[in-house]
């Protein structure tokens, strides 16, 4: 057959494909399409940095401009992954510095990034534009200084929730006067104070600045000055929102805000003094995203603010809002899509606020577009969950954390199987689920039967036997990530569903009942899975094979199963079928 | 971790990390200069501090007039300054052991003791001290200190990111008291004193005025300052209460606090409510360090010299 498009034409057609899924499909058509596609792929997402190696990526995709990558498993957020486990960015940064001189974007999540890496980034890529570090750690403000000083065309510097060793605020002053390209700056996780005049001048000379998230150290009295320089802001994170009550500070702030006609998102609000909240009222009608999860203020003040935000789509708030506040939310914000309610006193023995399951029920009743929920509370009932499920069959993310582990239905003292069962049965598009409370194997049967679109499932202190895990692994067709802690799930379910694990990104099990012998067997059976035994008690083969491991992390990979950066508490199967550690 | 009822001081020197301090104090009780290896000394390098952990009157050669610390802080003696001084003068070793018995189970474990262990058994005159002692435990979450029924915390539960947990811990709700639903009603801040080997914690909410907090801190830290006049005590038989207060009020120390902006401020300038809202920690600063903060202090010390 002589007809075939010239490569350039195919390349042009492929350039309209942005989704990785589509490009992956295209590259499977035939060898020549694979070749053409790989030369014109500019953007890549690696969900698990150990699933592939830098060499493999660079070999296949020689023209990348944007790399996004995730490192540690999600449970690392809650200190379940020991320090030093891995997810180092440096090998990637170093390899890419050689291979991709035109790289523009690096986005990392839950990875260890050093100052060395940051310096290398700042010096290797002439056209570097975007650096987003989410929940990363390992670097200091010195690394940030390198980025500020050397990346002439920097557009985005976003450090969301990273743990930065804050040596001083001086890094910000390293942005040269010639740098006018900033579009987004998020320094909210930093502790120390930056030079305000440097900050002010930076904002003033950045006409494209859309997102500015300050840190707590920027005082309220100075906020108006900044905002006045950037009326084009779309997203603003304030610093500490408290000050002596002074009418000139207030009016100056209110005036500055009223000039921001495009403001859609507000966050920050540490140490809120409620009297200053009305300063933002002028922008409330345009606000679609409000993060008040650091604002420790009573429900009445929260409600006064929220009820001004008729177009609110996303709200993050502390449980100070209480059931009454959530009821008011349900009444005013009919466009609400995402709600997160965080606990103000998670370790207290007694509830400190009046927030119960009722708040969530009200919101599910009143907000027809609600699709994503993260809710911390201290009591729940099957009746409430069933009501919520019936009200809102459109949930795609449902994460419920009842603070007391294994808390039963407080009305009937039964397990919450029926309630969560109703959620998965009614919410057919559910993609993410986190459960808590007292749960037996029955809830997993419901999940396996109904949750066909479920991609991520988090389980803690639940279940009774391997049957529970088996239901999930055998039933959930779309499952990609499964994380389990403190459940009586063991060898049988894992081994019986070994093939399933090949279709998933990863499985995490800690404080469960998986034995070392089963881990070895799984690794032997499944050559493309890396079975990491993470155990701080010393070599697992110094104990009987039937001994349960502390944690096991299973993920599919095309890279070597003996990663070179394993710490001494991680064991993987060596190629000669013995578990060795590097 | 439970604290044994019977106190075997040598036994207490079992190297539990959290009891480094107790080890040193135990050794001191025996009249022995703590010649500890670097590990056991841990955080505190005793030689660097002016204060010594030897008991009043013990003959440790390195001591330059240090004081009998600590144990008598929490002992019955604390309530009665003159008694405290008598022990000092007489050089009795009893101060340590009696204080322990008198203090019941406050134990020597500054870091490891749980609220439950520390509560309850102290003699009635110690009740006031016990909350403060509990609060010295730095790692404990504030809520679990105040709630005696706090459960053992499971790692990583509830699933809240440390970033958020840390911010919650330093967030003080500005609640309308009329609403009656305010939070735990406690605001623990660290109090350090220059030269003292360990810090204390106090709950700002339990005080209503500067006078109250001032006298509370005087009580807490007075025994540290006895050392300042240690050399003189060999001559003096008796140190009156007023002399002690003079030490704190006088040229030696200035009370400062770190506010929300990270600046060190002199206590007393702003209204009480504003102070509690913005105070992050307290520091009892040496007069000589307080240049610029409290000029009158310098003048006082000059006049005393």
XYZ file of N, CA, C and O in Angstrom, chain A residues 69 86-96 108 111-114 117 133:
76
model
N 5.739 14.163 37.973
C 6.087 12.885 38.576
C 5.655 12.811 40.026
O 5.671 13.816 40.743
N 12.911 6.688 49.999
C 13.319 6.902 48.610
C 12.620 8.098 47.995
O 12.341 9.074 48.658
N 12.337 7.977 46.706
C 11.702 9.034 45.916
C 12.605 10.254 45.759
O 12.165 11.383 45.941
N 13.845 9.995 45.455
C 14.791 11.096 45.268
C 14.670 11.663 43.865
O 14.719 10.943 42.886
N 14.589 12.960 43.799
C 14.430 13.599 42.493
C 15.756 13.742 41.765
O 15.788 13.832 40.542
N 16.845 13.759 42.502
C 18.123 14.108 41.873
C 18.497 13.265 40.651
O 18.901 13.814 39.635
N 18.382 11.926 40.746
C 18.751 11.146 39.557
C 17.969 11.556 38.316
O 18.514 11.588 37.207
N 16.700 11.887 38.510
C 15.892 12.338 37.384
C 16.363 13.697 36.876
O 16.537 13.914 35.679
N 16.578 14.593 37.806
C 16.978 15.950 37.420
C 18.309 15.900 36.680
O 18.495 16.549 35.654
N 19.220 15.104 37.215
C 20.550 15.050 36.600
C 20.473 14.454 35.194
O 21.069 14.974 34.257
N 19.717 13.363 35.068
C 19.613 12.737 33.742
C 18.938 13.667 32.754
O 19.339 13.782 31.596
N 17.912 14.359 33.214
C 17.172 15.232 32.294
C 17.964 16.483 31.947
O 17.790 17.049 30.871
N 6.630 17.972 40.699
C 6.922 16.798 41.510
C 5.988 16.747 42.709
O 5.671 17.782 43.304
N 8.207 13.970 46.657
C 9.560 13.518 46.348
C 10.559 14.278 47.196
O 10.249 15.325 47.762
N 11.751 13.686 47.288
C 12.810 14.337 48.042
C 13.654 15.135 47.065
O 14.261 14.579 46.150
N 13.648 16.433 47.251
C 14.331 17.341 46.331
C 15.407 18.069 47.118
O 15.117 18.621 48.169
N 16.620 18.052 46.631
C 17.675 18.730 47.383
C 17.998 20.081 46.763
O 17.613 20.369 45.634
N 19.626 19.640 43.519
C 18.695 19.456 42.400
C 18.181 20.799 41.921
O 18.104 21.066 40.723
N 6.301 22.074 43.361
C 6.743 21.041 44.297
C 5.647 20.845 45.330
O 5.485 21.665 46.239
